[in-house]
Coordinates of C-alpha atoms and ligand atoms in Angstrom, one line a residue:
M1 CA 0.0 0.0 0.0
F2 CA 1.2 3.5 -0.9
T3 CA 0.6 6.9 0.6
E4 CA 0.8 9.8 -1.8
I5 CA 2.5 12.9 -0.4
P6 CA 1.6 16.2 -2.2
N7 CA 3.8 19.3 -1.9
P8 CA 1.6 21.6 0.2
A9 CA 2.7 24.6 -1.9
T10 CA 1.9 23.2 -5.3
G11 CA -0.4 20.2 -4.8
Q12 CA 2.0 18.1 -6.9
I13 CA 2.5 14.5 -5.7
E14 CA 6.3 14.3 -5.1
H15 CA 6.6 11.1 -3.3
R16 CA 4.7 7.8 -2.9
Q17 CA 5.5 6.0 0.4
E18 CA 5.1 2.3 0.6
L19 CA 3.9 1.0 4.0
M20 CA 6.0 -1.7 5.6
G21 CA 4.7 -5.3 5.8
A22 CA 4.5 -7.5 8.9
N23 CA 7.9 -9.1 8.2
A24 CA 9.7 -5.7 8.1
V25 CA 8.0 -4.6 11.3
E26 CA 9.0 -7.9 13.0
A27 CA 12.6 -7.4 11.9
A28 CA 12.7 -3.9 13.4
L29 CA 11.3 -5.2 16.7
H30 CA 13.8 -8.0 16.8
A31 CA 16.7 -5.7 16.0
A32 CA 15.6 -3.3 18.7
Q33 CA 15.4 -6.1 21.3
T34 CA 18.8 -7.4 20.2
A35 CA 20.5 -4.0 20.2
F36 CA 19.2 -2.8 23.6
P37 CA 21.6 -4.6 26.1
E38 CA 24.8 -3.5 24.4
W39 CA 23.6 0.1 23.9
A40 CA 22.3 0.3 27.5
Q41 CA 25.7 -0.9 28.8
R42 CA 27.8 1.4 26.7
P43 CA 29.4 4.1 28.9
L44 CA 27.5 7.3 29.0
E45 CA 30.5 9.2 27.4
A46 CA 30.4 6.8 24.4
R47 CA 26.7 7.3 23.9
G48 CA 27.4 11.1 24.2
A49 CA 30.1 11.0 21.6
V50 CA 27.6 9.4 19.1
L51 CA 25.0 12.1 20.0
R52 CA 27.5 14.8 19.3
K53 CA 28.3 13.3 15.9
V54 CA 24.6 13.2 15.1
G55 CA 24.3 16.9 16.1
A56 CA 27.3 17.7 13.8
L57 CA 25.7 15.9 10.9
L58 CA 22.4 17.6 11.4
R59 CA 24.3 21.0 11.1
E60 CA 26.2 19.7 8.0
R61 CA 23.1 18.5 6.2
H62 CA 20.7 21.2 7.3
E63 CA 20.1 22.6 3.8
A64 CA 19.1 19.2 2.4
I65 CA 16.9 18.3 5.4
A66 CA 15.3 21.7 5.3
G67 CA 14.4 21.1 1.6
I68 CA 12.6 17.9 2.5
M69 CA 10.7 19.6 5.3
T70 CA 9.5 22.4 3.0
A71 CA 8.6 19.9 0.3
E72 CA 6.7 17.6 2.7
M73 CA 4.9 20.0 5.0
G74 CA 5.5 23.5 3.6
K75 CA 7.7 25.0 6.3
L76 CA 9.4 28.2 5.4
K77 CA 13.0 27.5 4.7
A78 CA 14.4 29.8 7.4
E79 CA 12.1 28.2 10.0
A80 CA 13.2 24.7 8.8
L81 CA 16.9 25.6 9.2
A82 CA 16.4 27.0 12.7
E83 CA 14.5 23.9 13.7
I84 CA 17.3 21.6 12.5
D85 CA 19.9 23.7 14.4
K86 CA 17.8 23.5 17.5
C87 CA 17.9 19.7 17.2
A88 CA 21.6 19.7 16.9
G89 CA 21.7 21.8 20.1
A90 CA 19.5 19.3 21.9
C91 CA 22.0 16.5 21.0
D92 CA 24.9 18.5 22.4
Y93 CA 22.8 19.5 25.5
Y94 CA 22.0 15.9 26.5
A95 CA 25.5 14.8 25.7
D96 CA 26.8 17.5 28.0
N97 CA 24.2 17.1 30.8
A98 CA 23.3 13.4 30.9
A99 CA 25.9 12.5 33.5
R100 CA 24.5 15.1 35.8
Y101 CA 20.9 14.2 35.1
L102 CA 21.4 10.5 35.5
A103 CA 23.7 10.6 38.5
P104 CA 22.3 8.5 41.4
Q105 CA 20.4 10.6 43.9
P106 CA 21.3 9.9 47.5
I107 CA 18.4 9.9 50.0
E108 CA 19.1 10.2 53.7
T109 CA 17.6 7.3 55.7
E110 CA 18.8 5.1 58.5
A111 CA 20.4 2.7 55.9
Q112 CA 24.1 2.5 55.1
A113 CA 23.1 3.7 51.7
S114 CA 19.9 4.5 50.0
Y115 CA 19.6 6.2 46.7
V116 CA 17.7 6.4 43.4
R117 CA 19.2 5.2 40.1
Y118 CA 17.9 6.0 36.6
E119 CA 18.0 2.9 34.5
P120 CA 16.9 2.4 30.9
I121 CA 13.7 0.5 30.2
G122 CA 14.2 -0.8 26.7
C123 CA 12.4 0.0 23.4
V124 CA 10.2 3.2 23.3
L125 CA 7.8 3.7 20.4
A126 CA 7.5 7.4 19.4
V127 CA 4.4 8.4 17.4
M128 CA 5.1 11.9 16.1
P129 CA 3.3 14.8 14.2
W130 CA 4.3 16.6 11.1
N131 CA 4.3 20.2 12.4
F132 CA 7.9 20.2 13.7
P133 CA 8.9 17.0 11.9
I134 CA 12.5 17.0 13.1
W135 CA 12.3 18.8 16.4
Q136 CA 9.5 16.7 17.8
V137 CA 11.5 13.6 17.1
F138 CA 14.8 14.9 18.5
R139 CA 13.3 16.3 21.7
F140 CA 12.3 12.7 22.6
L141 CA 15.1 10.9 20.9
A142 CA 18.2 12.7 22.2
P143 CA 17.4 12.2 25.9
T144 CA 16.1 8.6 25.4
L145 CA 19.2 7.5 23.5
M146 CA 21.4 9.1 26.1
V147 CA 19.5 7.2 28.9
G148 CA 20.4 3.9 27.1
N149 CA 16.9 3.1 25.6
V150 CA 16.4 2.1 22.0
A151 CA 13.6 3.7 19.9
L152 CA 11.2 3.1 17.0
L153 CA 9.7 6.0 15.2
K154 CA 6.2 6.0 13.6
H155 CA 6.1 9.4 12.0
A156 CA 3.1 11.3 10.6
S157 CA 2.2 9.8 7.3
N158 CA 2.8 13.0 5.4
V159 CA 6.5 13.3 6.4
P160 CA 8.1 10.0 5.5
R161 CA 11.2 11.5 3.9
C162 CA 11.8 13.6 7.1
A163 CA 11.7 10.3 9.0
D164 CA 14.2 8.7 6.6
A165 CA 16.5 11.8 6.8
I166 CA 16.6 11.4 10.6
A167 CA 17.4 7.7 10.2
S168 CA 20.3 8.5 7.8
V169 CA 21.7 11.1 10.2
L170 CA 21.6 8.6 13.1
R171 CA 23.1 5.8 11.1
D172 CA 25.9 7.9 9.8
G173 CA 26.5 9.4 13.2
G174 CA 27.3 5.9 14.5
V175 CA 24.0 4.9 16.1
P176 CA 24.1 1.0 15.9
E177 CA 21.6 -0.9 13.9
G178 CA 18.5 -1.6 16.0
V179 CA 19.0 1.3 18.4
F180 CA 16.8 3.4 16.2
A181 CA 14.5 2.6 13.3
V182 CA 11.7 4.2 11.3
L183 CA 8.5 2.2 10.9
H184 CA 6.5 3.3 7.9
I185 CA 3.2 1.9 9.2
D186 CA -0.4 3.0 9.6
N187 CA -2.2 3.5 12.9
D188 CA -3.6 0.0 13.1
Q189 CA -0.1 -1.4 12.7
A190 CA 1.1 1.1 15.4
A191 CA -1.5 -0.4 17.7
E192 CA 0.0 -3.8 17.2
V193 CA 3.5 -2.5 17.8
I194 CA 2.3 -1.0 21.1
R195 CA 0.9 -4.4 22.1
D196 CA 4.2 -6.2 21.3
R197 CA 6.0 -7.4 24.5
R198 CA 9.3 -6.0 23.1
V199 CA 8.0 -2.4 23.3
A200 CA 8.3 -1.0 26.8
A201 CA 6.6 2.4 26.5
V202 CA 5.1 4.8 24.1
T203 CA 5.3 8.6 23.6
L204 CA 2.9 10.5 21.4
T205 CA 2.9 14.1 20.2
G206 CA -0.3 14.8 18.4
S207 CA -4.0 15.4 18.6
E208 CA -6.4 14.6 21.4
R209 CA -8.0 12.0 19.1
A210 CA -4.7 10.1 18.6
G211 CA -4.0 10.5 22.3
K212 CA -7.2 8.7 23.3
S213 CA -6.5 5.8 21.0
I214 CA -2.8 5.4 21.8
A215 CA -3.1 5.9 25.6
A216 CA -5.9 3.3 25.6
N217 CA -3.7 0.9 23.7
A218 CA -0.8 1.5 26.0
G219 CA -3.0 1.3 29.1
G220 CA -4.5 -1.9 27.9
E221 CA -1.0 -3.4 28.1
L222 CA -0.1 -1.5 31.3
K223 CA 2.7 0.4 29.5
K224 CA 3.9 3.8 30.4
C225 CA 3.0 6.6 28.0
V226 CA 3.7 10.3 27.6
M227 CA 1.0 12.3 25.9
E228 CA 1.9 15.7 24.3
L229 CA -1.4 16.8 22.9
G230 CA -3.1 19.9 21.6
G231 CA -3.4 23.3 23.1
S232 CA -5.3 26.6 23.0
D233 CA -2.9 28.8 24.8
A234 CA -4.0 32.1 26.3
F235 CA -2.1 35.3 25.4
V236 CA -3.3 37.6 28.2
V237 CA -2.8 41.3 27.5
L238 CA -3.2 43.4 30.6
D239 CA -3.8 47.2 30.6
D240 CA -0.2 48.1 31.3
A241 CA 1.3 46.0 28.5
D242 CA 4.0 47.5 26.2
L243 CA 2.1 47.5 23.0
D244 CA 5.1 47.5 20.6
K245 CA 6.6 44.4 22.1
T246 CA 3.2 42.7 22.7
V247 CA 2.0 43.1 19.2
A248 CA 5.3 41.9 17.7
A249 CA 5.1 38.9 20.0
A250 CA 1.4 38.3 19.2
V251 CA 2.2 38.1 15.4
K252 CA 5.2 35.7 16.0
G253 CA 3.4 33.7 18.6
R254 CA 0.3 33.1 16.5
F255 CA 1.6 33.0 12.9
D256 CA 5.0 31.3 12.9
N257 CA 4.9 27.9 11.3
A258 CA 1.6 28.9 9.7
G259 CA 0.1 28.8 13.2
Q260 CA 0.6 25.0 13.4
T261 CA 2.2 25.0 16.7
C262 CA 0.9 23.3 19.8
I263 CA 2.1 26.2 22.1
A264 CA 1.1 28.9 19.7
A265 CA -0.9 31.8 21.2
K266 CA -4.4 31.0 20.1
R267 CA -6.8 32.9 22.4
F268 CA -5.9 36.6 22.8
I269 CA -7.5 37.7 26.0
V270 CA -7.3 41.4 26.1
V271 CA -8.6 43.8 28.8
D272 CA -11.0 46.4 27.6
A273 CA -8.8 49.4 28.5
I274 CA -6.2 48.4 26.0
A275 CA -8.2 46.2 23.6
D276 CA -9.0 48.7 20.8
A277 CA -5.4 49.8 20.6
F278 CA -4.0 46.3 20.7
V279 CA -6.5 44.9 18.2
Q280 CA -5.9 47.7 15.7
R281 CA -2.1 47.3 15.8
F282 CA -2.3 43.5 15.7
V283 CA -4.6 43.5 12.6
E284 CA -2.2 46.0 10.9
A285 CA 0.9 43.9 11.7
A286 CA -0.6 40.6 10.8
G287 CA -2.0 42.0 7.6
K288 CA 1.6 42.5 6.4
L289 CA 2.2 38.7 6.4
K290 CA 2.6 37.3 3.0
T291 CA 1.6 33.8 1.8
G292 CA 3.4 32.2 -1.1
D293 CA 6.2 29.9 -2.0
P294 CA 7.8 28.7 1.2
N295 CA 11.2 28.6 -0.5
D296 CA 11.0 32.3 -1.3
A297 CA 12.5 34.5 1.4
A298 CA 9.8 37.1 0.7
T299 CA 7.1 34.7 2.0
T300 CA 6.4 35.3 5.7
L301 CA 3.4 33.0 6.2
A302 CA 3.9 29.4 5.1
P303 CA 1.2 27.3 3.5
M304 CA -0.6 24.9 5.8
A305 CA 0.8 21.4 5.8
R306 CA -2.2 19.8 3.9
Q307 CA -5.2 20.9 2.1
D308 CA -7.6 18.9 4.2
L309 CA -6.2 20.6 7.4
R310 CA -6.7 24.0 5.7
D311 CA -10.3 23.1 4.8
E312 CA -11.0 21.9 8.3
L313 CA -9.6 25.2 9.8
H314 CA -11.9 27.1 7.4
H315 CA -14.9 25.2 8.7
Q316 CA -14.0 26.2 12.2
V317 CA -13.7 29.8 11.1
A318 CA -16.9 29.8 9.1
S319 CA -18.9 28.1 11.9
S320 CA -17.6 30.7 14.4
V321 CA -18.5 33.5 12.1
A322 CA -22.0 32.0 11.7
D323 CA -22.2 32.1 15.5
G324 CA -21.4 35.8 15.7
A325 CA -17.6 36.1 15.6
K326 CA -16.4 39.1 13.5
V327 CA -13.7 38.8 10.9
L328 CA -11.1 41.6 11.2
L329 CA -8.6 40.1 8.8
G330 CA -8.5 37.2 6.3
G331 CA -11.2 34.6 6.8
H332 CA -11.1 32.8 3.5
P333 CA -8.8 30.2 2.0
G334 CA -5.9 31.7 0.0
Q335 CA -4.9 31.1 -3.7
G336 CA -2.2 28.4 -3.1
H337 CA -3.0 24.7 -2.7
A338 CA -3.0 24.8 1.1
D339 CA -2.7 28.6 1.8
Y340 CA -4.7 30.3 4.5
P341 CA -4.1 34.0 5.1
A342 CA -3.5 35.5 8.5
T343 CA -6.9 35.7 10.0
I344 CA -8.2 37.5 13.1
L345 CA -11.6 36.9 14.7
D346 CA -13.0 39.4 17.2
Q347 CA -15.9 38.9 19.7
V348 CA -15.2 35.2 20.1
Q349 CA -17.5 33.7 22.7
P350 CA -18.1 30.4 24.5
G351 CA -20.0 27.9 22.4
M352 CA -18.1 29.0 19.2
R353 CA -15.7 26.5 17.7
A354 CA -13.0 29.2 17.9
Y355 CA -13.5 29.4 21.6
D356 CA -13.9 25.7 22.4
E357 CA -11.5 24.0 20.0
E358 CA -7.9 24.2 19.0
L359 CA -7.4 26.3 15.8
F360 CA -4.3 24.6 14.3
G361 CA -3.5 27.2 11.7
P362 CA -3.1 31.0 11.2
V363 CA -6.2 32.2 13.0
A364 CA -6.2 34.3 16.1
S365 CA -9.3 34.7 18.4
I366 CA -9.8 37.9 20.3
L367 CA -11.6 37.6 23.6
R368 CA -12.3 41.0 25.3
V369 CA -12.6 41.0 29.1
K370 CA -13.2 43.8 31.6
D371 CA -10.2 43.3 33.9
E372 CA -7.4 41.0 35.2
A373 CA -9.7 38.8 37.2
E374 CA -12.0 38.1 34.2
A375 CA -8.9 37.6 32.0
L376 CA -7.8 34.8 34.3
R377 CA -11.2 33.2 34.5
V378 CA -11.4 33.2 30.7
A379 CA -7.8 32.0 30.3
N380 CA -8.6 28.9 32.4
D381 CA -12.0 28.3 30.8
T382 CA -10.7 25.7 28.4
S383 CA -10.3 22.0 28.3
F384 CA -6.7 22.5 27.3
G385 CA -3.7 23.2 29.5
L386 CA -0.5 23.4 27.5
G387 CA 0.9 26.9 27.8
G388 CA 0.0 30.5 28.4
S389 CA 1.5 34.0 28.4
V390 CA 0.9 37.2 30.2
W391 CA 1.8 40.7 28.9
T392 CA 2.3 43.5 31.4
G393 CA 4.6 46.4 32.3
D394 CA 4.8 45.0 35.8
A395 CA 6.8 41.7 36.0
Q396 CA 5.6 40.9 39.5
R397 CA 2.0 41.3 38.5
G398 CA 2.6 39.1 35.5
E399 CA 4.2 36.4 37.7
R400 CA 1.2 36.4 40.0
V401 CA -1.2 36.0 37.0
A402 CA 1.1 33.4 35.4
Q403 CA 1.1 31.3 38.6
Q404 CA -2.7 31.1 38.4
L405 CA -2.8 29.9 34.8
Q406 CA -3.8 26.2 34.7
C407 CA -1.2 25.0 32.2
G408 CA 2.1 23.3 31.9
A409 CA 4.2 26.4 31.1
A410 CA 3.3 30.0 31.9
F411 CA 5.5 32.8 30.5
V412 CA 5.6 36.5 31.3
N413 CA 6.4 39.0 28.6
S414 CA 7.6 36.2 26.3
I415 CA 5.8 33.8 24.0
V416 CA 5.7 30.2 25.2
K417 CA 8.8 28.4 23.9
S418 CA 10.0 24.9 24.0
D419 CA 13.6 25.1 25.4
V420 CA 15.7 22.0 26.0
R421 CA 16.6 23.4 29.5
L422 CA 12.9 23.7 30.6
P423 CA 10.3 21.0 31.2
F424 CA 7.6 20.9 28.6
G425 CA 4.2 19.3 28.7
G426 CA 0.5 19.8 29.5
T427 CA -2.3 19.4 31.9
K428 CA -6.0 18.7 31.4
R429 CA -6.6 17.5 27.8
S430 CA -3.3 18.7 26.6
G431 CA -1.8 15.5 28.0
F432 CA 0.5 14.2 30.7
G433 CA 4.1 13.5 31.3
R434 CA 7.0 15.9 30.4
E435 CA 9.6 16.2 27.8
L436 CA 13.0 18.1 27.9
A437 CA 15.2 19.1 30.8
A438 CA 16.0 16.5 33.4
V439 CA 12.4 15.5 34.0
G440 CA 11.9 14.6 30.3
M441 CA 15.0 12.4 30.5
H442 CA 13.6 10.6 33.5
E443 CA 10.2 9.8 32.0
F444 CA 11.4 6.6 30.2
T445 CA 13.7 5.3 33.0
N446 CA 13.1 2.9 35.8
I447 CA 13.5 5.2 38.8
K448 CA 14.9 2.5 40.9
T449 CA 15.4 2.7 44.7
V450 CA 18.4 0.9 46.1
Y451 CA 18.5 0.4 49.9
V452 CA 21.5 -1.2 51.8
A453 CA 20.5 -1.8 55.4
Ligands
NAP501 P1 -2.4 13.7 14.7 O1 -3.3 13.6 13.6 O2 -2.9 13.3 16.0 O3 -1.1 12.9 14.3 C1 0.0 12.7 15.2 C2 0.6 11.3 15.0 O4 -0.4 10.4 15.6 C3 0.8 10.9 13.6 O5 1.9 10.1 13.5 C4 -0.5 10.2 13.3 O6 -0.3 9.2 12.2 C5 -0.7 9.5 14.6 N1 -2.2 9.2 14.7 C6 -3.2 9.9 14.4 N2 -4.4 9.3 14.7 C7 -4.0 8.2 15.4 C8 -4.7 7.1 16.0 N3 -6.1 7.1 16.0 N4 -4.0 6.1 16.5 C9 -2.7 6.0 16.4 N5 -2.0 7.0 15.9 C10 -2.6 8.1 15.4 O7 -1.8 15.1 14.9 P2 -1.1 16.1 13.8 O8 -2.2 16.6 13.0 O9 0.0 15.4 13.2 O10 -0.5 17.2 14.8 C11 -1.2 18.2 15.3 C12 -1.7 18.1 16.7 O11 -0.5 17.8 17.5 C13 -2.2 19.3 17.3 O12 -3.3 19.0 18.1 C14 -1.1 19.9 18.1 O13 -1.4 20.8 19.1 C15 -0.5 18.6 18.6 N6 0.9 18.9 19.0 C16 1.2 18.8 20.4 C17 2.5 19.1 20.8 C18 2.8 19.0 22.3 O14 4.0 19.0 22.5 N7 1.9 19.0 23.2 C19 3.5 19.4 19.9 C20 3.1 19.4 18.5 C21 1.8 19.2 18.1 P3 -0.9 9.5 10.7 O15 -0.3 10.7 10.2 O16 -0.4 8.2 10.0 O17 -2.3 9.5 10.9

């Protein structure tokens, strides 16, 4: 069976990906099981040296990999290059910090010795999305390989060549056969892989729909899973916000990556005192974004990754408008195969799709509120809990509000970012478990207590 992959900018089919059969999947599982003991026992410095080589190769090959990302999911070339360099940084970061993060943690008790050790658990299956097709993989892969686990990747079906590019970099960087492999499989095959006794755990980055299915399959086998799911992050603008900085951040935070970012600012919750000024400037700045060929440096808003995703986004917009939202900018599909222009909806209210659902594309919702207290109530009035940001001239005030946001990461006067040094993950329906930093590295370890009486 083949999956056809159209270029999102042109609609041309540029690649047909064949799905793997049962024998190939079995071979990958067998290779993973065989490779695990040797990889787990390799000294940390040796695994670190491999990771550093992988990072260097990512930097060396970034032009070619960026070209694949743009062809498969439409990312602007500059954004693709930055993403690859960030992955190389994550390889270095975990090579540099693994010894510290994995050092046994002494615990004072009455025993001669009592401590916690972090031990690898085996093969982890990663089910990954297309929106950051290299970063999402590396932010899981770099720490898990450093821990001594082995990994299988089932990537989103529209980015198979990104998956293969990752496999090539790892192989050429010295990752032994079986320590990492790509499975070109569909979701039913992925469910079988989750059930396989050789797979110890699963990590998903993707939608709530995929999360329910994968977590149920993992739960059915009592396997650990981490769920990095959707978000509808609040961008809270208080009356004392610096408008120049806030508007620039709003444009970046909503429209980078064509708005297809889990931690993008999606709900702009603006207090009345500053709302008209903010909205006017936001519309003006977002109106300058230009759709077009993602390889052209003049294009500042990428096409969406697939036409069906663009069409679904437009249904969400049209339904919200039918329910009373006001279009201030954009609001209709663009000329290109999967283009959607920068769109801003005002007067978004509960019950509208723009209020209740994640808008995974270049559409901003404005929610006007009377004061800080109402801003907080509205910010938390969501089933998601990934990130949120607060914009104010008073950092202490911002911190107080940020502490009350019900989400995994609250930023003050900064857009929400994934940063290898900081834990990343959600609450509520945005998922559970954490990636990045030390805690992300510990997710797929046996946190083992040793007690010597
Ligand atoms: P998606 O449709 O859920 O796909 C993600 C991955 O899950 C793909 O590999 C997909 O495979 C697989 N999948 C989909 N349905 C499945 C099912 N029923 N059973 C098993 N696997 C399934 O999500 P997406 O459209 O690629 O990505 C966008 C979503 O990811 C958004 O909601 C976004 O917020 C979220 N996201 C979250 C984070 C985070 O860190 N929290 C980061 C990035 C994105 P196929 O492609 O083969 O269907």
